[in-house]
Amino acid sequence: AVARDAQLRVLDPNVVSQTFEQLQQQRSFYAFEDSLDVDRYQLTKSGPPTDVVIGSRNISLGGLQPNQRNWINDHLVYTHGYGVVAAQADSAQADGSPDFVESDLPPSGEISKLQTTTKQSFEPRIYFGDSAPNYSIVGAPSGTRPRELDLPNDTSTGQINTTYRGGGGVPIGSLFRQLLYAWKFKDKNILLSSGVNSASRILYIRDPRARVAKVAPWLTLDGDPYPVVVDGQVLWVVDGYTTTDGFPYSEQESLSSSTRTSLNATTQAVASQRNAQINYIRNSVKATVNAYTGQVNVYAWNQVKTPATPTPQPDPVLRTWEKAFPGVVQPQSAIPSDLIPHLRYPEDLFNIQRTLIAHYHVTNPRSFYNGTEFWNVPYDPTLQQGPITSTVPQPSYYLTMSPDGGTTTPVFSLTSPLVSLSRRNLTAYLSVDSQPGSDYGKFTLLTVPANAGLPGPGQVQNELDTNTTISPQFTLLNSGGSKIIKGNLLTLPIAGSMLYVEPLYVQASGGQTFPVLRKFLVYSNGNAAYESTLNTALNIVFGVKGATPPPVATGGGATGTPTPPVTSTALQDAIAAAQRDEARAETALRGGDFAAYGRWEAALKRDLKRIADAAHGSS
């Protein structure tokens, strides 16, 4: 029932950070962001890019034992993280753990293999990142025994050491500079420690957003930097906006409230915007921060088109800033070609635009000023506990989908449902093409007829939570020392209606446990399913199971006339193929033949597409 090449994101990047940490942390002094990111990589020679959930393995001094915390360890030894970890966004292992495509130390997997074709070797070390120490002192003269912990191993020393050669930071080999930085950081050890030598460099201002802000302080930066691996390097991508509150004849909007979601309200990885009023914003800049060298590159980004100006036009506000700060912004043509496929439409900009379209879709002046036809951004219905209540807007979601519900080719999109003023019924579905290309930035708005009465995310969540068949299962999973964690409730247009998909994670009690994907909740057109696999849940919701021709009618002892089948021959054939391929997939899974399991799962996806096409043609 889902278009071919669409990728339903069953792995929630805001839930599985703890899972990544438990399975891929390797040592307690590494950590992942509390909210991971979504990117895409060409993992196969043919076919579309694969959506992945990705996070960087950062250094975390908080993970050291108390007896390990001293000035030398904090500033000279534990200086950097190592590598990224990524898993397929639309699948999981049979046991519910992520299906990793990049993992382990040293890093290995499909993403690392992509770097073998570059002119330089892969550099996975992360000296600049989200949770780097306040400052580290690195570097040493040639021939000096390495001091910085590079990789843990099973040798007698328990580690492999390295010396930083990235050229980042500030040289502090002279006594004068050591004195200056000892005063700056209020730390006399910088001046007195024998670990500081003639080749030492001090690394600070290590957060990617903070580094870009130092280079271009006139930019407003998106709250969610994300790591990418390109050309043998780990880069942080930071979206930059030019903003003003002085654009003529334009309504001002609160930057902080229109971009507030459950992500920046509950996580540290996604920053909140400042409290300011703006009436102009444009994503005029894409910036990168090299995770090894710290180098910041700021590129102009002019991929903005309108019907009146089909050729992208440079941002006039950016051009003004460039006159004041010449040489800071490089032209768009300077963006490395391998980086462009990883750029995406930024979240904060989209969140502002969905807030505005909730009002400005109204074209009738009287209705506009009455406000009766306005829409709302739905609250996040999956928030369950803590000081943050469910009255926080739902974030927008990245996933690969067909913008119109199945007739167009799936594209990597940023999406959001919109609901009525009461935040009950679904009123519209907004998506934007987020992959660089001719249609980048193209919005698709699907509106729901006023008399349709489709439930919004909050109503659907309530329906699932109170379902008499599903609710007792929640009680069972929430007992015996375990708890349910609700994943993102995805809204998807399909076959003229809406499909809701929510992964359910179960986590046992205890300090070393982590969320595991166990169940799927699926809802569409009043039908709900609660199953261990997404395909099974989709089959139930769309009536695939049991969708056989009705029996021959009989009565009064006489032979009856067969009732005409309610399904077409093509639909019957597609249903039979789906049931057959699902059984084959389950047999392969039980037998541990994962290669065959993958083939039959792919065949099943094709069968579901045939079912949707046939059902649409026979309706």
Coordinates of C-alpha atoms in Angstrom, one line a residue:
A1 CA 0.0 0.0 0.0
V2 CA 3.1 2.2 0.1
A3 CA 4.7 3.6 -3.1
R4 CA 7.8 1.8 -4.2
D5 CA 11.0 3.4 -3.0
A6 CA 9.1 5.2 -0.2
Q7 CA 10.9 4.7 3.1
L8 CA 8.7 4.6 6.2
R9 CA 10.9 5.8 9.1
V10 CA 10.3 3.3 11.8
L11 CA 13.5 4.2 13.7
D12 CA 12.8 7.2 15.8
P13 CA 16.0 9.3 16.1
N14 CA 14.7 10.9 19.3
V15 CA 14.3 7.5 21.0
V16 CA 17.2 5.4 19.8
S17 CA 20.0 7.6 20.9
Q18 CA 20.1 5.5 24.1
T19 CA 20.1 2.4 22.1
F20 CA 23.0 3.6 19.9
E21 CA 24.9 4.4 23.1
Q22 CA 24.4 1.0 24.7
L23 CA 25.2 -0.9 21.6
Q24 CA 27.9 1.3 20.0
Q25 CA 29.3 3.4 22.8
Q26 CA 32.2 0.9 23.3
R27 CA 33.6 2.9 26.3
S28 CA 31.9 5.0 29.0
F29 CA 33.8 8.1 27.9
Y30 CA 32.0 8.2 24.5
A31 CA 28.4 9.5 24.1
F32 CA 25.9 10.2 21.4
E33 CA 23.6 13.3 21.1
D34 CA 20.3 12.8 22.9
S35 CA 18.6 13.3 19.5
L36 CA 20.1 11.8 16.4
D37 CA 19.8 13.0 12.8
V38 CA 18.4 11.8 9.5
D39 CA 20.5 11.8 6.4
R40 CA 20.8 9.6 3.3
Y41 CA 23.6 7.7 1.6
Q42 CA 23.9 5.8 -1.7
L43 CA 24.6 2.5 -0.1
T44 CA 24.0 0.4 -3.2
K45 CA 25.2 0.9 -6.8
S46 CA 21.7 1.0 -8.1
G47 CA 18.5 2.3 -6.6
P48 CA 17.7 5.4 -4.6
P49 CA 19.7 6.7 -1.6
T50 CA 18.9 5.1 1.7
D51 CA 17.5 7.1 4.6
V52 CA 19.7 6.5 7.7
V53 CA 19.5 7.6 11.4
I54 CA 23.1 8.9 12.2
G55 CA 24.9 10.1 15.2
S56 CA 28.5 10.9 16.1
R57 CA 30.5 9.1 18.8
N58 CA 31.6 12.1 20.8
I59 CA 34.0 12.3 23.8
S60 CA 32.2 12.8 27.1
L61 CA 34.2 13.5 30.2
G62 CA 31.1 12.9 32.3
G63 CA 31.5 9.2 31.5
L64 CA 34.9 8.9 33.3
Q65 CA 35.1 7.4 36.7
P66 CA 35.7 9.9 39.6
N67 CA 39.3 8.5 40.1
Q68 CA 40.0 9.2 36.4
R69 CA 39.0 12.9 36.6
N70 CA 42.2 15.0 36.8
W71 CA 43.5 17.9 34.8
I72 CA 45.8 15.8 32.5
N73 CA 43.0 13.4 31.6
D74 CA 40.4 16.1 31.1
H75 CA 42.5 18.3 28.9
L76 CA 45.4 16.3 27.5
V77 CA 44.3 12.7 27.2
Y78 CA 40.5 12.5 26.5
T79 CA 40.5 15.0 23.7
H80 CA 38.3 13.7 20.9
G81 CA 35.5 11.3 19.8
Y82 CA 35.7 8.8 17.0
G83 CA 33.5 8.0 14.0
V84 CA 29.8 8.0 13.3
V85 CA 27.2 5.3 13.8
A86 CA 24.3 4.9 11.3
A87 CA 21.3 2.6 10.9
Q88 CA 18.7 2.2 8.2
A89 CA 15.8 4.4 9.1
D90 CA 13.1 2.1 7.6
S91 CA 14.0 -1.2 9.2
A92 CA 15.3 -2.9 12.3
Q93 CA 16.8 -6.3 13.2
A94 CA 14.6 -9.2 14.1
D95 CA 15.3 -8.6 17.8
G96 CA 14.2 -4.9 17.5
S97 CA 17.7 -3.4 17.6
P98 CA 18.9 -1.0 14.9
D99 CA 20.0 -2.3 11.5
F100 CA 23.4 -0.7 11.5
V101 CA 25.1 0.2 8.2
E102 CA 28.1 1.9 10.0
S103 CA 29.3 0.8 13.4
D104 CA 32.1 -0.4 15.7
L105 CA 35.6 0.9 16.4
P106 CA 37.6 1.4 14.2
P107 CA 34.5 2.4 12.1
S108 CA 33.4 -0.2 9.6
G109 CA 30.4 -0.5 7.3
E110 CA 28.9 0.8 4.1
I111 CA 29.6 4.5 4.8
S112 CA 33.3 3.8 5.5
K113 CA 33.5 1.8 2.3
L114 CA 32.2 4.8 0.3
Q115 CA 35.3 6.7 1.5
T116 CA 37.8 4.3 -0.1
T117 CA 37.3 5.9 -3.5
T118 CA 38.4 9.3 -2.3
K119 CA 41.9 10.7 -2.8
Q120 CA 42.6 10.8 0.9
S121 CA 42.2 8.2 3.7
F122 CA 39.1 8.4 5.9
E123 CA 39.6 10.6 9.0
P124 CA 37.0 9.6 11.6
R125 CA 38.3 11.6 14.6
I126 CA 36.0 14.2 16.1
Y127 CA 37.8 17.0 17.8
F128 CA 35.0 19.5 17.2
G129 CA 31.4 18.5 18.0
D130 CA 28.4 18.9 20.2
S131 CA 29.8 17.7 23.5
A132 CA 33.5 18.3 23.2
P133 CA 35.3 19.5 26.4
N134 CA 35.6 23.2 27.1
Y135 CA 39.2 23.1 25.9
S136 CA 41.8 20.5 25.0
I137 CA 45.6 20.9 24.6
V138 CA 46.9 18.8 21.8
G139 CA 49.9 18.4 19.6
A140 CA 53.6 17.5 20.3
P141 CA 56.9 17.7 18.6
S142 CA 57.8 14.9 16.1
G143 CA 59.1 11.8 17.9
T144 CA 57.3 12.5 21.1
R145 CA 55.4 9.6 22.6
P146 CA 51.7 10.1 21.8
R147 CA 49.5 11.1 24.8
E148 CA 46.0 11.5 23.5
L149 CA 43.7 8.4 23.7
D150 CA 42.7 7.5 20.2
L151 CA 41.1 4.0 20.4
P152 CA 40.4 1.6 23.2
N153 CA 41.8 -1.9 22.6
D154 CA 42.5 -5.1 24.4
T155 CA 46.3 -4.7 24.8
S156 CA 48.0 -4.4 28.1
T157 CA 47.7 -0.6 28.0
G158 CA 44.0 -0.8 27.0
Q159 CA 44.3 1.9 24.4
I160 CA 46.0 3.2 21.3
N161 CA 47.3 6.8 21.5
T162 CA 47.7 9.5 18.9
T163 CA 48.9 13.1 18.4
Y164 CA 46.7 15.7 16.8
R165 CA 48.0 16.9 13.4
G166 CA 44.9 18.7 12.2
G167 CA 46.2 22.3 12.3
G168 CA 43.2 23.5 14.2
G169 CA 43.2 25.6 17.4
V170 CA 45.7 28.2 18.5
P171 CA 49.5 27.5 19.0
I172 CA 50.4 28.0 22.7
G173 CA 54.1 27.0 22.6
S174 CA 55.3 30.4 23.9
L175 CA 55.3 31.3 27.6
F176 CA 53.4 34.5 26.7
R177 CA 50.5 32.6 25.1
Q178 CA 50.4 30.1 27.9
L179 CA 50.1 33.0 30.3
L180 CA 47.3 34.6 28.3
Y181 CA 45.2 31.3 28.1
A182 CA 45.9 30.5 31.7
W183 CA 44.2 33.9 32.5
K184 CA 41.4 33.3 29.9
F185 CA 40.4 30.0 31.3
K186 CA 41.3 30.8 34.9
D187 CA 43.5 27.7 35.0
K188 CA 47.1 27.9 36.2
N189 CA 47.9 24.4 34.9
I190 CA 48.1 25.7 31.4
L191 CA 51.1 27.7 32.5
L192 CA 52.7 25.1 34.9
S193 CA 52.0 21.7 33.4
S194 CA 54.9 19.8 31.7
G195 CA 52.3 18.4 29.3
V196 CA 52.2 21.7 27.5
N197 CA 55.1 21.9 25.1
S198 CA 56.5 23.9 22.2
A199 CA 54.2 22.3 19.6
S200 CA 51.0 22.4 21.8
R201 CA 47.8 23.9 20.4
I202 CA 44.7 24.7 22.4
L203 CA 41.3 23.8 20.9
Y204 CA 38.2 25.7 22.1
I205 CA 34.9 27.0 20.8
R206 CA 34.3 23.5 19.6
D207 CA 30.5 23.4 19.2
P208 CA 29.6 23.6 15.5
R209 CA 27.0 26.4 15.9
A210 CA 29.3 28.4 18.1
R211 CA 32.1 28.2 15.5
V212 CA 29.9 29.3 12.7
A213 CA 28.6 32.1 14.8
K214 CA 32.1 33.4 15.4
V215 CA 32.8 33.5 11.7
A216 CA 29.5 35.0 10.7
P217 CA 27.8 36.5 13.7
W218 CA 25.2 38.2 11.6
L219 CA 23.6 34.9 10.7
T220 CA 20.7 33.2 12.5
L221 CA 21.6 29.5 12.7
D222 CA 19.3 26.5 12.6
G223 CA 19.0 24.7 15.9
D224 CA 19.9 21.2 14.5
P225 CA 23.5 20.8 13.1
Y226 CA 24.0 17.3 11.7
P227 CA 27.1 15.2 10.8
V228 CA 27.8 13.9 7.3
V229 CA 30.7 11.8 6.0
V230 CA 32.0 13.1 2.7
D231 CA 35.3 13.0 0.9
G232 CA 37.0 11.1 3.8
Q233 CA 36.0 13.7 6.4
V234 CA 33.3 14.0 9.1
L235 CA 31.6 17.4 8.6
W236 CA 29.0 19.2 10.6
V237 CA 26.4 21.0 8.4
V238 CA 24.8 24.1 9.8
D239 CA 22.0 26.0 8.0
G240 CA 22.3 29.7 8.2
Y241 CA 19.5 32.3 7.8
T242 CA 19.5 36.0 7.0
T243 CA 16.7 37.6 9.0
T244 CA 15.3 41.1 9.6
D245 CA 12.4 42.7 11.3
G246 CA 12.3 45.7 8.9
F247 CA 10.9 44.2 5.7
P248 CA 8.2 46.6 4.4
Y249 CA 4.5 45.7 4.7
S250 CA 5.1 42.3 6.3
E251 CA 3.7 40.7 9.4
Q252 CA 6.2 40.0 12.2
E253 CA 6.4 36.6 13.6
S254 CA 8.0 35.3 16.8
L255 CA 11.2 33.4 15.9
S256 CA 11.2 31.4 19.2
S257 CA 7.5 30.4 19.4
S258 CA 7.1 29.5 15.7
T259 CA 10.1 27.2 15.8
R260 CA 9.4 25.6 19.2
T261 CA 8.7 21.9 19.1
S262 CA 9.0 18.9 21.4
L263 CA 12.5 18.5 20.0
N264 CA 14.1 21.7 21.3
A265 CA 11.8 21.5 24.3
T266 CA 13.0 18.1 25.5
T267 CA 16.5 17.6 24.0
Q268 CA 19.9 19.4 24.2
A269 CA 21.0 18.4 20.6
V270 CA 18.4 20.8 19.0
A271 CA 18.8 24.4 20.1
S272 CA 16.0 26.8 20.6
Q273 CA 15.9 30.1 18.7
R274 CA 16.3 33.4 20.4
N275 CA 13.2 35.4 21.4
A276 CA 12.9 37.9 18.6
Q277 CA 10.4 39.3 16.1
I278 CA 11.2 38.9 12.4
N279 CA 9.3 39.4 9.1
Y280 CA 11.9 38.1 6.7
I281 CA 13.9 34.9 6.8
R282 CA 15.8 33.1 4.1
N283 CA 18.1 30.0 4.1
S284 CA 20.8 31.9 2.3
V285 CA 23.8 30.0 3.7
K286 CA 25.0 26.4 4.1
A287 CA 28.0 26.2 6.5
T288 CA 30.3 23.3 7.4
V289 CA 32.6 22.6 10.3
N290 CA 35.3 20.0 9.8
A291 CA 35.1 17.7 12.8
Y292 CA 38.9 17.1 12.7
T293 CA 40.4 20.5 11.8
G294 CA 37.7 22.8 13.0
Q295 CA 37.8 24.6 9.7
V296 CA 34.6 26.6 9.0
N297 CA 33.3 27.1 5.4
V298 CA 30.4 29.3 4.7
Y299 CA 28.7 28.9 1.3
A300 CA 26.0 31.0 -0.4
W301 CA 22.8 29.0 -1.1
N302 CA 20.6 30.5 -3.8
Q303 CA 18.3 27.6 -4.6
V304 CA 15.1 29.6 -4.1
K305 CA 12.6 29.8 -7.0
T306 CA 9.1 31.3 -7.4
P307 CA 6.7 31.3 -10.4
A308 CA 7.6 34.9 -11.0
T309 CA 11.4 34.2 -10.7
P310 CA 12.1 30.7 -12.0
T311 CA 15.8 31.4 -11.9
P312 CA 17.2 31.4 -8.3
Q313 CA 17.9 34.9 -7.1
P314 CA 20.7 35.9 -4.7
D315 CA 19.6 37.0 -1.3
P316 CA 19.8 40.9 -1.1
V317 CA 20.3 40.8 2.6
L318 CA 23.2 38.4 2.2
R319 CA 24.7 40.6 -0.4
T320 CA 24.6 43.5 2.0
W321 CA 26.3 41.5 4.7
E322 CA 29.0 40.4 2.2
K323 CA 29.9 44.0 1.5
A324 CA 30.5 44.5 5.3
F325 CA 32.3 41.2 5.7
P326 CA 34.0 40.5 2.3
G327 CA 35.5 37.1 1.8
V328 CA 33.6 35.3 4.5
V329 CA 30.9 33.7 2.2
Q330 CA 32.1 31.5 -0.7
P331 CA 30.0 31.2 -3.8
Q332 CA 27.6 28.3 -4.2
S333 CA 29.7 26.8 -6.9
A334 CA 32.4 26.2 -4.3
I335 CA 30.3 23.6 -2.4
P336 CA 32.0 20.2 -2.8
S337 CA 30.0 18.0 -5.2
D338 CA 30.0 15.1 -2.7
L339 CA 28.4 17.3 0.0
I340 CA 25.4 18.5 -2.1
P341 CA 23.4 15.3 -1.8
H342 CA 23.6 15.6 2.0
L343 CA 22.2 19.1 2.2
R344 CA 18.5 19.4 3.1
Y345 CA 15.7 21.8 3.6
P346 CA 16.2 23.1 7.2
E347 CA 13.7 22.4 10.0
D348 CA 13.4 25.8 11.6
L349 CA 12.6 27.5 8.3
F350 CA 10.0 24.9 7.5
N351 CA 8.4 25.2 11.0
I352 CA 8.0 29.0 10.5
Q353 CA 6.5 28.4 7.1
R354 CA 4.0 25.8 8.4
T355 CA 3.0 28.3 11.1
L356 CA 2.4 31.0 8.5
I357 CA 0.5 28.8 6.0
A358 CA -1.9 27.9 8.8
H359 CA -3.2 31.4 8.4
Y360 CA -2.3 32.5 4.9
H361 CA -4.0 29.6 3.1
V362 CA -7.2 31.6 3.6
T363 CA -7.9 33.7 0.5
N364 CA -11.3 35.2 1.5
P365 CA -10.8 38.5 3.3
R366 CA -13.8 38.2 5.6
S367 CA -12.8 34.6 6.6
F368 CA -9.2 35.8 7.1
Y369 CA -10.1 38.6 9.5
N370 CA -12.6 36.4 11.3
G371 CA -10.0 33.7 11.7
T372 CA -12.5 30.9 11.7
E373 CA -10.8 29.0 8.9
F374 CA -7.3 29.1 10.4
W375 CA -5.4 25.9 11.0
N376 CA -2.9 24.9 13.7
V377 CA 0.2 22.8 14.1
P378 CA -0.8 19.7 16.1
Y379 CA 0.6 19.1 19.6
D380 CA 3.0 16.2 19.9
P381 CA 0.7 13.4 21.2
T382 CA 3.6 11.0 22.1
L383 CA 4.9 13.1 25.0
Q384 CA 4.1 11.1 28.1
Q385 CA 5.9 12.4 31.2
G386 CA 8.1 15.0 32.9
P387 CA 7.6 18.8 33.1
I388 CA 7.0 19.0 29.3
T389 CA 3.3 18.3 28.7
S390 CA 1.6 17.3 25.5
T391 CA 0.8 20.9 24.6
V392 CA 4.0 21.3 22.7
P393 CA 3.9 21.4 18.9
Q394 CA 4.8 18.2 17.0
P395 CA 8.1 18.5 15.2
S396 CA 8.4 18.1 11.4
Y397 CA 9.8 14.9 10.1
Y398 CA 12.3 13.9 7.4
L399 CA 11.4 10.8 5.4
T400 CA 11.3 9.6 1.8
M401 CA 7.7 9.6 0.5
S402 CA 5.4 10.5 -2.4
P403 CA 4.3 14.1 -1.8
D404 CA 0.8 13.5 -3.2
G405 CA 0.2 10.1 -1.6
G406 CA 1.4 7.6 -4.2
T407 CA 1.2 8.8 -7.8
T408 CA 4.5 10.7 -7.9
T409 CA 8.0 9.4 -7.3
P410 CA 9.0 9.4 -3.6
V411 CA 11.5 12.1 -2.6
F412 CA 13.3 13.0 0.6
S413 CA 10.9 15.4 2.2
L414 CA 10.3 17.4 5.3
T415 CA 6.7 16.9 6.4
S416 CA 4.0 18.0 8.8
P417 CA 0.3 17.5 9.3
L418 CA -1.9 20.5 10.0
V419 CA -5.1 20.5 12.1
S420 CA -8.1 22.6 12.9
L421 CA -8.1 25.4 15.4
S422 CA -9.2 23.0 18.1
R423 CA -6.2 20.8 17.1
R424 CA -8.6 17.8 16.6
N425 CA -9.4 17.1 13.0
L426 CA -6.8 16.9 10.2
T427 CA -7.1 19.8 7.8
A428 CA -4.0 19.6 5.6
Y429 CA -0.7 17.9 5.0
L430 CA 2.4 20.0 4.1
S431 CA 5.6 18.6 2.6
V432 CA 8.6 20.2 1.0
D433 CA 11.2 18.6 -1.4
S434 CA 14.3 18.5 0.7
Q435 CA 16.8 17.0 -1.7
P436 CA 18.9 19.4 -3.7
G437 CA 17.8 19.4 -7.4
S438 CA 15.4 21.1 -9.7
D439 CA 12.5 20.8 -7.3
Y440 CA 14.3 21.6 -4.1
G441 CA 12.1 23.8 -1.9
K442 CA 8.9 22.9 -3.8
F443 CA 6.0 22.7 -1.4
T444 CA 3.1 20.3 -1.7
L445 CA -0.1 21.1 0.3
L446 CA -2.8 18.5 0.4
T447 CA -6.1 19.8 1.9
V448 CA -8.8 17.7 3.5
P449 CA -12.4 18.5 2.5
A450 CA -14.3 20.2 5.3
N451 CA -16.9 17.4 5.5
A452 CA -14.3 14.6 5.6
G453 CA -13.8 14.6 9.4
L454 CA -10.4 12.9 9.3
P455 CA -8.9 12.6 12.7
G456 CA -5.7 14.5 13.6
P457 CA -2.7 13.1 15.3
G458 CA -4.0 13.7 18.8
Q459 CA -7.3 11.9 18.0
V460 CA -5.5 9.0 16.4
Q461 CA -3.2 8.6 19.4
N462 CA -6.2 8.7 21.7
E463 CA -8.0 6.1 19.5
L464 CA -4.9 3.8 19.7
D465 CA -4.4 4.3 23.4
T466 CA -8.0 3.4 24.2
N467 CA -8.6 0.7 21.7
T468 CA -10.1 -2.3 23.6
T469 CA -7.8 -4.7 21.8
I470 CA -4.6 -2.7 21.9
S471 CA -4.9 -1.1 25.4
P472 CA -4.6 -4.4 27.4
Q473 CA -1.4 -5.1 25.5
F474 CA 0.0 -1.8 26.6
T475 CA -0.7 -2.8 30.2
L476 CA 1.2 -6.1 29.7
L477 CA 4.3 -4.3 28.2
N478 CA 4.2 -1.7 31.0
S479 CA 4.4 -4.3 33.7
G480 CA 7.1 -6.6 35.0
G481 CA 9.8 -4.0 35.2
S482 CA 9.4 -2.7 31.6
K483 CA 7.9 0.4 30.1
I484 CA 6.6 1.4 26.7
I485 CA 8.2 4.4 24.9
K486 CA 6.1 5.8 22.0
G487 CA 8.1 6.6 18.9
N488 CA 7.2 9.4 16.4
L489 CA 3.6 9.3 15.1
L490 CA 4.1 9.7 11.4
T491 CA 1.3 11.0 9.2
L492 CA 1.4 9.9 5.5
P493 CA -0.9 10.6 2.6
I494 CA -1.9 7.4 0.8
A495 CA -4.6 6.5 -1.7
G496 CA -6.8 9.5 -1.0
S497 CA -6.6 9.2 2.8
M498 CA -4.1 9.3 5.6
L499 CA -2.0 6.6 7.1
Y500 CA -0.6 6.9 10.7
V501 CA 2.4 4.8 11.7
E502 CA 3.9 4.7 15.2
P503 CA 6.7 2.5 16.4
L504 CA 6.6 1.2 19.9
Y505 CA 9.7 0.6 22.0
V506 CA 10.0 -1.4 25.2
Q507 CA 12.7 -0.7 27.7
A508 CA 13.4 -2.8 30.8
S509 CA 14.1 -1.2 34.1
G510 CA 17.7 -0.8 35.2
G511 CA 20.7 1.4 34.4
Q512 CA 22.1 -0.7 31.5
T513 CA 18.9 -1.1 29.5
F514 CA 17.8 0.6 26.3
P515 CA 14.7 0.9 24.1
V516 CA 14.1 -1.9 21.7
L517 CA 11.6 -1.7 18.8
R518 CA 8.9 -4.3 19.5
K519 CA 5.6 -3.3 18.0
F520 CA 4.0 -1.1 15.4
L521 CA 0.8 0.8 15.6
V522 CA -0.9 1.6 12.3
Y523 CA -4.1 3.4 11.8
S524 CA -6.1 4.4 8.7
N525 CA -9.8 5.0 7.8
G526 CA -10.9 3.8 11.3
N527 CA -8.9 0.6 11.1
A528 CA -6.2 0.0 13.7
A529 CA -3.5 -2.6 14.0
Y530 CA -1.0 -3.6 16.6
E531 CA 1.6 -6.0 15.3
S532 CA 5.2 -7.1 15.6
T533 CA 6.1 -6.2 12.0
L534 CA 5.1 -3.2 10.0
N535 CA 4.1 -5.3 7.0
T536 CA 1.7 -7.4 9.0
A537 CA 0.1 -4.2 10.5
L538 CA -0.3 -2.7 7.1
N539 CA -1.8 -5.9 5.7
I540 CA -4.5 -5.8 8.5
V541 CA -5.3 -2.1 8.1
F542 CA -5.6 -2.3 4.4
G543 CA -7.6 -5.6 4.5
V544 CA -5.0 -7.8 2.9
K545 CA -5.5 -10.6 5.3
G546 CA -8.8 -12.4 4.7
A547 CA -9.5 -10.4 1.6
T548 CA -10.7 -13.5 -0.3
P549 CA -13.8 -13.9 -2.5
P550 CA -16.9 -14.5 -0.3
P551 CA -18.3 -18.1 -0.2
V552 CA -21.1 -19.4 -2.4
A553 CA -24.5 -18.3 -1.1
T554 CA -27.0 -21.2 -0.4
G555 CA -30.5 -21.3 0.9
G556 CA -33.7 -23.4 1.1
G557 CA -31.8 -26.6 0.2
A558 CA -31.1 -25.5 -3.3
T559 CA -27.8 -24.7 -4.9
G560 CA -27.1 -21.0 -4.8
T561 CA -25.7 -18.6 -7.3
P562 CA -22.1 -17.5 -6.7
T563 CA -21.9 -14.0 -5.3
P564 CA -19.8 -11.8 -7.7
P565 CA -16.4 -11.2 -6.2
V566 CA -15.9 -7.8 -4.7
T567 CA -12.3 -7.7 -5.7
S568 CA -10.8 -7.7 -9.2
T569 CA -8.7 -10.5 -10.6
A570 CA -5.6 -8.3 -10.4
L571 CA -6.3 -7.5 -6.8
Q572 CA -6.8 -11.1 -5.9
D573 CA -3.5 -12.1 -7.6
A574 CA -1.7 -9.3 -5.8
I575 CA -3.1 -10.3 -2.4
A576 CA -2.2 -14.0 -3.0
A577 CA 1.4 -12.9 -4.0
A578 CA 1.7 -10.8 -0.9
Q579 CA 0.5 -13.6 1.4
R580 CA 2.9 -16.0 -0.3
D581 CA 5.9 -13.7 -0.1
E582 CA 5.2 -12.8 3.5
A583 CA 5.2 -16.6 4.4
R584 CA 8.5 -17.0 2.5
A585 CA 10.0 -14.1 4.4
E586 CA 8.9 -15.4 7.8
T587 CA 10.3 -18.9 6.9
A588 CA 13.7 -17.3 5.9
L589 CA 13.8 -15.3 9.1
R590 CA 13.1 -18.3 11.3
G591 CA 15.8 -20.2 9.5
G592 CA 18.3 -17.4 9.9
D593 CA 18.7 -16.8 6.2
F594 CA 18.8 -13.0 6.3
A595 CA 19.7 -12.6 2.6
A596 CA 16.6 -14.5 1.5
Y597 CA 14.6 -12.6 4.1
G598 CA 15.7 -9.3 2.6
R599 CA 14.7 -10.5 -0.9
W600 CA 11.3 -11.7 0.1
E601 CA 10.7 -8.5 2.1
A602 CA 11.5 -6.5 -1.1
A603 CA 9.1 -8.7 -3.0
L604 CA 6.5 -8.1 -0.4
K605 CA 6.9 -4.3 -0.8
R606 CA 6.3 -4.7 -4.5
D607 CA 3.2 -6.8 -3.8
L608 CA 1.8 -4.1 -1.5
K609 CA 2.3 -1.5 -4.3
R610 CA 0.4 -3.8 -6.7
I611 CA -2.4 -4.2 -4.1
A612 CA -2.7 -0.4 -3.7
D613 CA -2.8 0.1 -7.5
A614 CA -5.3 -2.6 -8.0
A615 CA -7.6 -1.5 -5.2
H616 CA -7.5 2.0 -6.5
G617 CA -8.4 0.8 -10.0
S618 CA -11.3 -1.3 -8.7
S619 CA -12.9 1.3 -6.4

